[in-house]
Amino acid sequence: MGYFFYSLSASSNASLAVAYSLIVKFGWRDNDKDRHRLPFQIIPIIIATILSLVPLPGKNYNYNGNFFCDISASPYGCTEETMPCTRGINALIMGLAVGVIPFMVFFLIIIVAVIVLIYSVFKQEQRMDRYQHGDASHNRRMTNQTARQGMYYICAFGVCWIPWYIYAIIEFRHGYIPTALGVIHLTTMPLQGVFNALVYFRPKYKSDRESKPTESRLSAVLRVLRISMPTIKCCKKSNLPQQQPQSDRFDDHAINGEKKDVTKDMTLNGEEATKSDGP
């Protein structure tokens, strides 16, 4: 299950990068999205299923001497010279085949997809130059923004997965994993979703800050996340007219029941109704 979700996470990030680059390159519209979306959702699931099931027949999933079961030989530390392995004889080769190589391919796909995305935006801006004049014709604002966003996406993936690459390569070459590296790998990998969320929210945050520069950064973050804080109104004078206290309003009625205050809200023959006080 661990390898299934590892593979699904990495392949989904690669699939998403490819989808974005193709949307920009070919100009897919919203009504075309459903037609193109299915392959980018199914292919990562198929890849993750294959990569996680291939090590099973050779009994390559075993305790790796660190924190959990992994693609490793059993008993832990077994070699042809010291003690024979009872399970996962080809575990190191299997780890390289379904672990290191595919995940490096996913990383390469993300880098290539981002480059294609940036180039597509650049070509679109070049085509728009004929409609602009002066310095505006050489403005590459969209290209620069796309390049920065693409670099953030690559860095988000790299920060999470590069420790795992080092982890897998060391295990392949030496047959063991340093504890410190295992801790780093187990800390960075679950943060993939957090880093992706930061990358996706960044353009909206910058746009909100530019539209409302005088407001605080926290308020911009709350608006981007669509979190509404309750408004507390205190220590402010009310603009509504103050009403007469209840005791004052009914004092006239309390004097022998004789004094009455009658107000008419209707007009008669265009003349305003008058307020009459009877003794």
PDB file of C-alpha atoms in Angstrom:
ATOM      1  CA  MET A   1       0.000   0.000   0.000  1.00  0.00           C
ATOM      2  CA  GLY A   2       2.876   2.343   0.748  1.00  0.00           C
ATOM      3  CA  TYR A   3       4.395   1.900  -2.705  1.00  0.00           C
ATOM      4  CA  PHE A   4       0.980   2.252  -4.308  1.00  0.00           C
ATOM      5  CA  PHE A   5       0.399   5.663  -2.744  1.00  0.00           C
ATOM      6  CA  TYR A   6       4.016   6.760  -3.283  1.00  0.00           C
ATOM      7  CA  SER A   7       3.682   5.912  -6.960  1.00  0.00           C
ATOM      8  CA  LEU A   8       0.234   7.471  -7.186  1.00  0.00           C
ATOM      9  CA  SER A   9       1.461  10.730  -5.665  1.00  0.00           C
ATOM     10  CA  ALA A  10       4.490  11.051  -7.933  1.00  0.00           C
ATOM     11  CA  SER A  11       2.717   9.967 -11.125  1.00  0.00           C
ATOM     12  CA  SER A  12      -0.276  12.241 -10.385  1.00  0.00           C
ATOM     13  CA  ASN A  13       2.018  15.252 -10.072  1.00  0.00           C
ATOM     14  CA  ALA A  14       3.621  14.362 -13.395  1.00  0.00           C
ATOM     15  CA  SER A  15       0.210  13.830 -14.997  1.00  0.00           C
ATOM     16  CA  LEU A  16      -1.038  17.178 -13.680  1.00  0.00           C
ATOM     17  CA  ALA A  17       1.992  19.007 -15.072  1.00  0.00           C
ATOM     18  CA  VAL A  18       1.470  17.410 -18.486  1.00  0.00           C
ATOM     19  CA  ALA A  19      -2.241  18.285 -18.430  1.00  0.00           C
ATOM     20  CA  TYR A  20      -1.556  21.953 -17.668  1.00  0.00           C
ATOM     21  CA  SER A  21       1.034  22.239 -20.399  1.00  0.00           C
ATOM     22  CA  LEU A  22      -1.302  20.672 -22.976  1.00  0.00           C
ATOM     23  CA  ILE A  23      -4.230  22.875 -21.922  1.00  0.00           C
ATOM     24  CA  VAL A  24      -2.134  25.958 -22.647  1.00  0.00           C
ATOM     25  CA  LYS A  25      -0.453  24.573 -25.747  1.00  0.00           C
ATOM     26  CA  PHE A  26      -3.619  23.365 -27.502  1.00  0.00           C
ATOM     27  CA  GLY A  27      -6.064  25.828 -25.971  1.00  0.00           C
ATOM     28  CA  TRP A  28      -8.465  23.277 -24.534  1.00  0.00           C
ATOM     29  CA  ARG A  29     -11.665  24.921 -23.415  1.00  0.00           C
ATOM     30  CA  ASP A  30     -13.763  24.204 -20.355  1.00  0.00           C
ATOM     31  CA  ASN A  31     -16.299  22.205 -22.332  1.00  0.00           C
ATOM     32  CA  ASP A  32     -13.479  20.026 -23.700  1.00  0.00           C
ATOM     33  CA  LYS A  33     -12.066  19.300 -20.258  1.00  0.00           C
ATOM     34  CA  ASP A  34     -14.185  16.220 -19.565  1.00  0.00           C
ATOM     35  CA  ARG A  35     -13.083  14.653 -22.828  1.00  0.00           C
ATOM     36  CA  HIS A  36      -9.383  15.078 -22.020  1.00  0.00           C
ATOM     37  CA  ARG A  37      -9.482  14.675 -18.242  1.00  0.00           C
ATOM     38  CA  LEU A  38     -10.053  10.906 -17.980  1.00  0.00           C
ATOM     39  CA  PRO A  39      -6.645   9.692 -19.261  1.00  0.00           C
ATOM     40  CA  PHE A  40      -4.805  11.977 -16.833  1.00  0.00           C
ATOM     41  CA  GLN A  41      -6.804  10.494 -13.941  1.00  0.00           C
ATOM     42  CA  ILE A  42      -6.656   6.823 -14.924  1.00  0.00           C
ATOM     43  CA  ILE A  43      -3.030   6.551 -16.088  1.00  0.00           C
ATOM     44  CA  PRO A  44      -1.505   7.392 -12.647  1.00  0.00           C
ATOM     45  CA  ILE A  45      -3.750   4.756 -11.002  1.00  0.00           C
ATOM     46  CA  ILE A  46      -2.657   2.118 -13.527  1.00  0.00           C
ATOM     47  CA  ILE A  47       1.032   2.992 -13.112  1.00  0.00           C
ATOM     48  CA  ALA A  48       0.801   2.955  -9.309  1.00  0.00           C
ATOM     49  CA  THR A  49      -0.973  -0.416  -9.326  1.00  0.00           C
ATOM     50  CA  ILE A  50       1.661  -2.008 -11.581  1.00  0.00           C
ATOM     51  CA  LEU A  51       4.636  -0.617  -9.640  1.00  0.00           C
ATOM     52  CA  SER A  52       3.219  -1.756  -6.308  1.00  0.00           C
ATOM     53  CA  LEU A  53       2.243  -5.284  -7.441  1.00  0.00           C
ATOM     54  CA  VAL A  54       5.377  -6.234  -9.386  1.00  0.00           C
ATOM     55  CA  PRO A  55       7.526  -6.850  -6.239  1.00  0.00           C
ATOM     56  CA  LEU A  56       4.966  -9.211  -4.678  1.00  0.00           C
ATOM     57  CA  PRO A  57       5.728 -12.488  -6.547  1.00  0.00           C
ATOM     58  CA  GLY A  58       9.396 -12.396  -5.557  1.00  0.00           C
ATOM     59  CA  LYS A  59       8.571 -11.728  -1.868  1.00  0.00           C
ATOM     60  CA  ASN A  60      10.470  -8.452  -2.023  1.00  0.00           C
ATOM     61  CA  TYR A  61       8.460  -6.603   0.645  1.00  0.00           C
ATOM     62  CA  ASN A  62      10.268  -7.108   3.958  1.00  0.00           C
ATOM     63  CA  TYR A  63      11.409  -5.229   7.048  1.00  0.00           C
ATOM     64  CA  ASN A  64      14.167  -2.831   6.017  1.00  0.00           C
ATOM     65  CA  GLY A  65      15.823  -2.538   9.438  1.00  0.00           C
ATOM     66  CA  ASN A  66      14.656   1.017   9.924  1.00  0.00           C
ATOM     67  CA  PHE A  67      11.022   2.044  10.350  1.00  0.00           C
ATOM     68  CA  PHE A  68       8.804  -0.073   8.121  1.00  0.00           C
ATOM     69  CA  CYS A  69       8.601  -2.747   5.454  1.00  0.00           C
ATOM     70  CA  ASP A  70      10.127  -1.848   2.121  1.00  0.00           C
ATOM     71  CA  ILE A  71      11.562  -3.500  -0.955  1.00  0.00           C
ATOM     72  CA  SER A  72      14.470  -5.239   0.765  1.00  0.00           C
ATOM     73  CA  ALA A  73      15.873  -8.692   1.376  1.00  0.00           C
ATOM     74  CA  SER A  74      15.139 -10.772   4.459  1.00  0.00           C
ATOM     75  CA  PRO A  75      16.603 -11.353   6.966  1.00  0.00           C
ATOM     76  CA  TYR A  76      17.855  -7.799   7.200  1.00  0.00           C
ATOM     77  CA  GLY A  77      21.504  -7.444   6.148  1.00  0.00           C
ATOM     78  CA  CYS A  78      21.708 -10.790   4.414  1.00  0.00           C
ATOM     79  CA  THR A  79      24.288 -11.176   1.642  1.00  0.00           C
ATOM     80  CA  GLU A  80      25.700 -14.017  -0.371  1.00  0.00           C
ATOM     81  CA  GLU A  81      28.883 -13.947   1.745  1.00  0.00           C
ATOM     82  CA  THR A  82      27.396 -13.703   5.256  1.00  0.00           C
ATOM     83  CA  MET A  83      24.025 -15.433   5.397  1.00  0.00           C
ATOM     84  CA  PRO A  84      21.672 -16.503   2.630  1.00  0.00           C
ATOM     85  CA  CYS A  85      18.513 -14.495   2.027  1.00  0.00           C
ATOM     86  CA  THR A  86      15.260 -16.340   2.516  1.00  0.00           C
ATOM     87  CA  ARG A  87      13.080 -13.659   0.925  1.00  0.00           C
ATOM     88  CA  GLY A  88      13.659 -10.954  -1.667  1.00  0.00           C
ATOM     89  CA  ILE A  89      16.872 -12.231  -3.185  1.00  0.00           C
ATOM     90  CA  ASN A  90      16.617  -9.688  -6.010  1.00  0.00           C
ATOM     91  CA  ALA A  91      15.176  -6.926  -3.824  1.00  0.00           C
ATOM     92  CA  LEU A  92      17.848  -4.353  -4.634  1.00  0.00           C
ATOM     93  CA  ILE A  93      17.374  -4.763  -8.380  1.00  0.00           C
ATOM     94  CA  MET A  94      13.617  -4.659  -7.880  1.00  0.00           C
ATOM     95  CA  GLY A  95      13.872  -1.463  -5.833  1.00  0.00           C
ATOM     96  CA  LEU A  96      15.870   0.153  -8.611  1.00  0.00           C
ATOM     97  CA  ALA A  97      13.404  -1.007 -11.286  1.00  0.00           C
ATOM     98  CA  VAL A  98      10.120  -0.012  -9.620  1.00  0.00           C
ATOM     99  CA  GLY A  99      11.404   2.689  -7.284  1.00  0.00           C
ATOM    100  CA  VAL A 100      14.352   4.827  -8.282  1.00  0.00           C
ATOM    101  CA  ILE A 101      14.035   4.761 -12.078  1.00  0.00           C
ATOM    102  CA  PRO A 102      10.246   5.408 -12.361  1.00  0.00           C
ATOM    103  CA  PHE A 103      10.331   8.220  -9.824  1.00  0.00           C
ATOM    104  CA  MET A 104      13.203   9.900 -11.616  1.00  0.00           C
ATOM    105  CA  VAL A 105      11.218   9.572 -14.849  1.00  0.00           C
ATOM    106  CA  PHE A 106       8.266  11.298 -13.149  1.00  0.00           C
ATOM    107  CA  PHE A 107      10.550  14.128 -12.053  1.00  0.00           C
ATOM    108  CA  LEU A 108      11.913  14.466 -15.594  1.00  0.00           C
ATOM    109  CA  ILE A 109       8.362  14.544 -17.011  1.00  0.00           C
ATOM    110  CA  ILE A 110       7.456  17.395 -14.646  1.00  0.00           C
ATOM    111  CA  ILE A 111      10.510  19.419 -15.699  1.00  0.00           C
ATOM    112  CA  VAL A 112       9.837  18.875 -19.411  1.00  0.00           C
ATOM    113  CA  ALA A 113       6.120  19.699 -18.996  1.00  0.00           C
ATOM    114  CA  VAL A 114       6.938  22.964 -17.229  1.00  0.00           C
ATOM    115  CA  ILE A 115       9.386  23.904 -19.991  1.00  0.00           C
ATOM    116  CA  VAL A 116       6.707  23.190 -22.619  1.00  0.00           C
ATOM    117  CA  LEU A 117       4.220  25.278 -20.614  1.00  0.00           C
ATOM    118  CA  ILE A 118       6.573  28.258 -20.406  1.00  0.00           C
ATOM    119  CA  TYR A 119       7.409  28.029 -24.111  1.00  0.00           C
ATOM    120  CA  SER A 120       3.698  27.874 -25.045  1.00  0.00           C
ATOM    121  CA  VAL A 121       2.971  31.025 -23.048  1.00  0.00           C
ATOM    122  CA  PHE A 122       5.991  32.725 -24.620  1.00  0.00           C
ATOM    123  CA  LYS A 123       4.757  31.907 -28.139  1.00  0.00           C
ATOM    124  CA  GLN A 124       1.302  33.236 -27.308  1.00  0.00           C
ATOM    125  CA  GLU A 125       2.783  36.525 -26.119  1.00  0.00           C
ATOM    126  CA  GLN A 126       4.884  36.726 -29.269  1.00  0.00           C
ATOM    127  CA  ARG A 127       1.737  36.418 -31.389  1.00  0.00           C
ATOM    128  CA  MET A 128       0.186  39.270 -29.404  1.00  0.00           C
ATOM    129  CA  ASP A 129       3.099  41.617 -30.166  1.00  0.00           C
ATOM    130  CA  ARG A 130       1.534  42.684 -33.458  1.00  0.00           C
ATOM    131  CA  TYR A 131      -1.363  44.251 -31.559  1.00  0.00           C
ATOM    132  CA  GLN A 132       0.854  46.218 -29.183  1.00  0.00           C
ATOM    133  CA  HIS A 133       3.120  49.206 -29.637  1.00  0.00           C
ATOM    134  CA  GLY A 134       6.303  50.515 -28.092  1.00  0.00           C
ATOM    135  CA  ASP A 135       7.770  48.894 -25.010  1.00  0.00           C
ATOM    136  CA  ALA A 136       4.574  46.956 -24.418  1.00  0.00           C
ATOM    137  CA  SER A 137       5.405  44.735 -27.393  1.00  0.00           C
ATOM    138  CA  HIS A 138       8.405  43.332 -25.532  1.00  0.00           C
ATOM    139  CA  ASN A 139       6.617  42.837 -22.226  1.00  0.00           C
ATOM    140  CA  ARG A 140       6.812  39.200 -21.211  1.00  0.00           C
ATOM    141  CA  ARG A 141       4.832  39.478 -17.994  1.00  0.00           C
ATOM    142  CA  MET A 142       2.825  36.275 -18.513  1.00  0.00           C
ATOM    143  CA  THR A 143       5.920  34.307 -19.482  1.00  0.00           C
ATOM    144  CA  ASN A 144       7.781  35.466 -16.379  1.00  0.00           C
ATOM    145  CA  GLN A 145       4.850  34.657 -14.132  1.00  0.00           C
ATOM    146  CA  THR A 146       4.473  31.205 -15.695  1.00  0.00           C
ATOM    147  CA  ALA A 147       8.194  30.543 -15.317  1.00  0.00           C
ATOM    148  CA  ARG A 148       8.131  31.436 -11.620  1.00  0.00           C
ATOM    149  CA  GLN A 149       5.024  29.340 -11.023  1.00  0.00           C
ATOM    150  CA  GLY A 150       6.587  26.403 -12.861  1.00  0.00           C
ATOM    151  CA  MET A 151       9.783  26.645 -10.825  1.00  0.00           C
ATOM    152  CA  TYR A 152       7.768  26.637  -7.622  1.00  0.00           C
ATOM    153  CA  TYR A 153       5.951  23.506  -8.797  1.00  0.00           C
ATOM    154  CA  ILE A 154       9.244  21.760  -9.596  1.00  0.00           C
ATOM    155  CA  CYS A 155      10.741  22.803  -6.249  1.00  0.00           C
ATOM    156  CA  ALA A 156       7.670  21.572  -4.363  1.00  0.00           C
ATOM    157  CA  PHE A 157       8.100  18.140  -5.930  1.00  0.00           C
ATOM    158  CA  GLY A 158      11.872  18.136  -5.488  1.00  0.00           C
ATOM    159  CA  VAL A 159      11.824  19.070  -1.798  1.00  0.00           C
ATOM    160  CA  CYS A 160       9.484  16.154  -1.111  1.00  0.00           C
ATOM    161  CA  TRP A 161      11.077  13.504  -3.284  1.00  0.00           C
ATOM    162  CA  ILE A 162      14.816  14.194  -3.518  1.00  0.00           C
ATOM    163  CA  PRO A 163      15.387  12.825   0.027  1.00  0.00           C
ATOM    164  CA  TRP A 164      13.581   9.687  -1.075  1.00  0.00           C
ATOM    165  CA  TYR A 165      15.834   9.374  -4.143  1.00  0.00           C
ATOM    166  CA  ILE A 166      18.915   9.599  -1.927  1.00  0.00           C
ATOM    167  CA  TYR A 167      17.316   7.156   0.502  1.00  0.00           C
ATOM    168  CA  ALA A 168      16.632   4.596  -2.265  1.00  0.00           C
ATOM    169  CA  ILE A 169      20.056   4.971  -3.907  1.00  0.00           C
ATOM    170  CA  ILE A 170      21.915   4.485  -0.607  1.00  0.00           C
ATOM    171  CA  GLU A 171      19.825   1.415   0.149  1.00  0.00           C
ATOM    172  CA  PHE A 172      20.558   0.060  -3.323  1.00  0.00           C
ATOM    173  CA  ARG A 173      24.320   0.614  -3.086  1.00  0.00           C
ATOM    174  CA  HIS A 174      24.973  -0.228   0.568  1.00  0.00           C
ATOM    175  CA  GLY A 175      21.986  -2.307   1.641  1.00  0.00           C
ATOM    176  CA  TYR A 176      21.087  -0.090   4.626  1.00  0.00           C
ATOM    177  CA  ILE A 177      19.505   3.280   5.357  1.00  0.00           C
ATOM    178  CA  PRO A 178      20.913   5.882   7.780  1.00  0.00           C
ATOM    179  CA  THR A 179      18.345   6.674  10.465  1.00  0.00           C
ATOM    180  CA  ALA A 180      18.666  10.460   9.981  1.00  0.00           C
ATOM    181  CA  LEU A 181      17.959  10.141   6.269  1.00  0.00           C
ATOM    182  CA  GLY A 182      14.944   7.963   7.023  1.00  0.00           C
ATOM    183  CA  VAL A 183      13.548  10.633   9.355  1.00  0.00           C
ATOM    184  CA  ILE A 184      14.045  13.356   6.725  1.00  0.00           C
ATOM    185  CA  HIS A 185      12.416  11.224   4.041  1.00  0.00           C
ATOM    186  CA  LEU A 186       9.415  10.422   6.237  1.00  0.00           C
ATOM    187  CA  THR A 187       9.041  14.122   7.092  1.00  0.00           C
ATOM    188  CA  THR A 188       9.231  15.636   3.607  1.00  0.00           C
ATOM    189  CA  MET A 189       7.207  13.129   1.609  1.00  0.00           C
ATOM    190  CA  PRO A 190       3.833  13.682   3.396  1.00  0.00           C
ATOM    191  CA  LEU A 191       4.213  17.438   2.774  1.00  0.00           C
ATOM    192  CA  GLN A 192       3.614  17.086  -0.970  1.00  0.00           C
ATOM    193  CA  GLY A 193      -0.008  18.195  -0.680  1.00  0.00           C
ATOM    194  CA  VAL A 194       0.901  21.146   1.541  1.00  0.00           C
ATOM    195  CA  PHE A 195       3.521  22.434  -0.889  1.00  0.00           C
ATOM    196  CA  ASN A 196       1.196  21.967  -3.859  1.00  0.00           C
ATOM    197  CA  ALA A 197      -1.529  23.935  -2.074  1.00  0.00           C
ATOM    198  CA  LEU A 198       0.918  26.782  -1.432  1.00  0.00           C
ATOM    199  CA  VAL A 199       1.909  26.806  -5.095  1.00  0.00           C
ATOM    200  CA  TYR A 200      -1.720  26.864  -6.272  1.00  0.00           C
ATOM    201  CA  PHE A 201      -2.794  29.599  -3.847  1.00  0.00           C
ATOM    202  CA  ARG A 202       0.212  31.830  -4.542  1.00  0.00           C
ATOM    203  CA  PRO A 203      -1.179  33.577  -7.702  1.00  0.00           C
ATOM    204  CA  LYS A 204      -4.504  34.339  -6.003  1.00  0.00           C
ATOM    205  CA  TYR A 205      -2.693  35.677  -2.958  1.00  0.00           C
ATOM    206  CA  LYS A 206      -0.480  37.969  -5.053  1.00  0.00           C
ATOM    207  CA  SER A 207      -3.497  39.216  -7.005  1.00  0.00           C
ATOM    208  CA  ASP A 208      -5.369  39.979  -3.800  1.00  0.00           C
ATOM    209  CA  ARG A 209      -2.371  41.818  -2.344  1.00  0.00           C
ATOM    210  CA  GLU A 210      -2.037  43.941  -5.480  1.00  0.00           C
ATOM    211  CA  SER A 211      -5.733  44.864  -5.451  1.00  0.00           C
ATOM    212  CA  LYS A 212      -5.753  45.691  -1.719  1.00  0.00           C
ATOM    213  CA  PRO A 213      -2.186  46.700  -0.761  1.00  0.00           C
ATOM    214  CA  THR A 214      -3.190  48.593   2.386  1.00  0.00           C
ATOM    215  CA  GLU A 215      -4.761  45.586   4.082  1.00  0.00           C
ATOM    216  CA  SER A 216      -2.843  43.036   6.112  1.00  0.00           C
ATOM    217  CA  ARG A 217      -1.297  39.867   4.726  1.00  0.00           C
ATOM    218  CA  LEU A 218      -3.440  37.774   7.057  1.00  0.00           C
ATOM    219  CA  SER A 219      -6.625  39.241   5.634  1.00  0.00           C
ATOM    220  CA  ALA A 220      -5.396  38.415   2.124  1.00  0.00           C
ATOM    221  CA  VAL A 221      -4.717  34.820   3.147  1.00  0.00           C
ATOM    222  CA  LEU A 222      -8.185  34.516   4.693  1.00  0.00           C
ATOM    223  CA  ARG A 223      -9.831  35.888   1.550  1.00  0.00           C
ATOM    224  CA  VAL A 224      -7.896  33.501  -0.688  1.00  0.00           C
ATOM    225  CA  LEU A 225      -8.871  30.563   1.517  1.00  0.00           C
ATOM    226  CA  ARG A 226     -12.438  31.902   1.678  1.00  0.00           C
ATOM    227  CA  ILE A 227     -12.415  31.998   5.444  1.00  0.00           C
ATOM    228  CA  SER A 228     -14.722  34.649   6.856  1.00  0.00           C
ATOM    229  CA  MET A 229     -14.010  36.011  10.303  1.00  0.00           C
ATOM    230  CA  PRO A 230     -16.933  37.173  12.445  1.00  0.00           C
ATOM    231  CA  THR A 231     -17.252  40.946  12.555  1.00  0.00           C
ATOM    232  CA  ILE A 232     -17.176  42.345  16.074  1.00  0.00           C
ATOM    233  CA  LYS A 233     -18.762  45.765  16.503  1.00  0.00           C
ATOM    234  CA  CYS A 234     -18.096  47.440  19.786  1.00  0.00           C
ATOM    235  CA  CYS A 235     -17.325  50.855  21.222  1.00  0.00           C
ATOM    236  CA  LYS A 236     -19.012  52.574  18.279  1.00  0.00           C
ATOM    237  CA  LYS A 237     -21.787  55.161  18.485  1.00  0.00           C
ATOM    238  CA  SER A 238     -24.953  54.132  16.775  1.00  0.00           C
ATOM    239  CA  ASN A 239     -26.153  56.269  13.891  1.00  0.00           C
ATOM    240  CA  LEU A 240     -29.789  55.404  14.572  1.00  0.00           C
ATOM    241  CA  PRO A 241     -31.907  58.024  16.377  1.00  0.00           C
ATOM    242  CA  GLN A 242     -32.246  57.331  20.042  1.00  0.00           C
ATOM    243  CA  GLN A 243     -35.698  56.254  21.097  1.00  0.00           C
ATOM    244  CA  GLN A 244     -37.489  57.873  23.976  1.00  0.00           C
ATOM    245  CA  PRO A 245     -37.345  55.739  27.107  1.00  0.00           C
ATOM    246  CA  GLN A 246     -40.358  53.620  27.827  1.00  0.00           C
ATOM    247  CA  SER A 247     -41.133  55.524  31.078  1.00  0.00           C
ATOM    248  CA  ASP A 248     -41.138  58.893  29.257  1.00  0.00           C
ATOM    249  CA  ARG A 249     -43.225  57.674  26.350  1.00  0.00           C
ATOM    250  CA  PHE A 250     -46.102  56.620  28.538  1.00  0.00           C
ATOM    251  CA  ASP A 251     -46.025  59.408  31.134  1.00  0.00           C
ATOM    252  CA  ASP A 252     -48.759  61.347  29.292  1.00  0.00           C
ATOM    253  CA  HIS A 253     -51.034  58.340  29.321  1.00  0.00           C
ATOM    254  CA  ALA A 254     -50.507  57.857  33.011  1.00  0.00           C
ATOM    255  CA  ILE A 255     -52.078  61.232  34.017  1.00  0.00           C
ATOM    256  CA  ASN A 256     -55.718  60.322  34.818  1.00  0.00           C
ATOM    257  CA  GLY A 257     -55.966  58.573  31.478  1.00  0.00           C
ATOM    258  CA  GLU A 258     -56.981  61.882  29.863  1.00  0.00           C
ATOM    259  CA  LYS A 259     -53.999  62.937  27.732  1.00  0.00           C
ATOM    260  CA  LYS A 260     -53.649  61.098  24.430  1.00  0.00           C
ATOM    261  CA  ASP A 261     -51.204  61.312  21.575  1.00  0.00           C
ATOM    262  CA  VAL A 262     -52.703  60.437  18.230  1.00  0.00           C
ATOM    263  CA  THR A 263     -50.689  60.473  14.997  1.00  0.00           C
ATOM    264  CA  LYS A 264     -52.301  59.955  11.617  1.00  0.00           C
ATOM    265  CA  ASP A 265     -50.177  58.523   8.797  1.00  0.00           C
ATOM    266  CA  MET A 266     -52.566  59.248   5.981  1.00  0.00           C
ATOM    267  CA  THR A 267     -53.138  62.482   4.102  1.00  0.00           C
ATOM    268  CA  LEU A 268     -56.502  63.950   3.178  1.00  0.00           C
ATOM    269  CA  ASN A 269     -56.995  66.048   0.017  1.00  0.00           C
ATOM    270  CA  GLY A 270     -53.237  66.556  -0.309  1.00  0.00           C
ATOM    271  CA  GLU A 271     -52.908  68.063   3.179  1.00  0.00           C
ATOM    272  CA  GLU A 272     -50.643  66.468   5.756  1.00  0.00           C
ATOM    273  CA  ALA A 273     -52.294  64.975   8.790  1.00  0.00           C
ATOM    274  CA  THR A 274     -51.631  66.865  11.994  1.00  0.00           C
ATOM    275  CA  LYS A 275     -50.723  65.645  15.398  1.00  0.00           C
ATOM    276  CA  SER A 276     -53.327  66.566  18.010  1.00  0.00           C
ATOM    277  CA  ASP A 277     -52.965  66.470  21.745  1.00  0.00           C
ATOM    278  CA  GLY A 278     -56.204  66.354  23.782  1.00  0.00           C
ATOM    279  CA  PRO A 279     -56.449  67.380  27.390  1.00  0.00           C
TER     280      PRO A 279
END
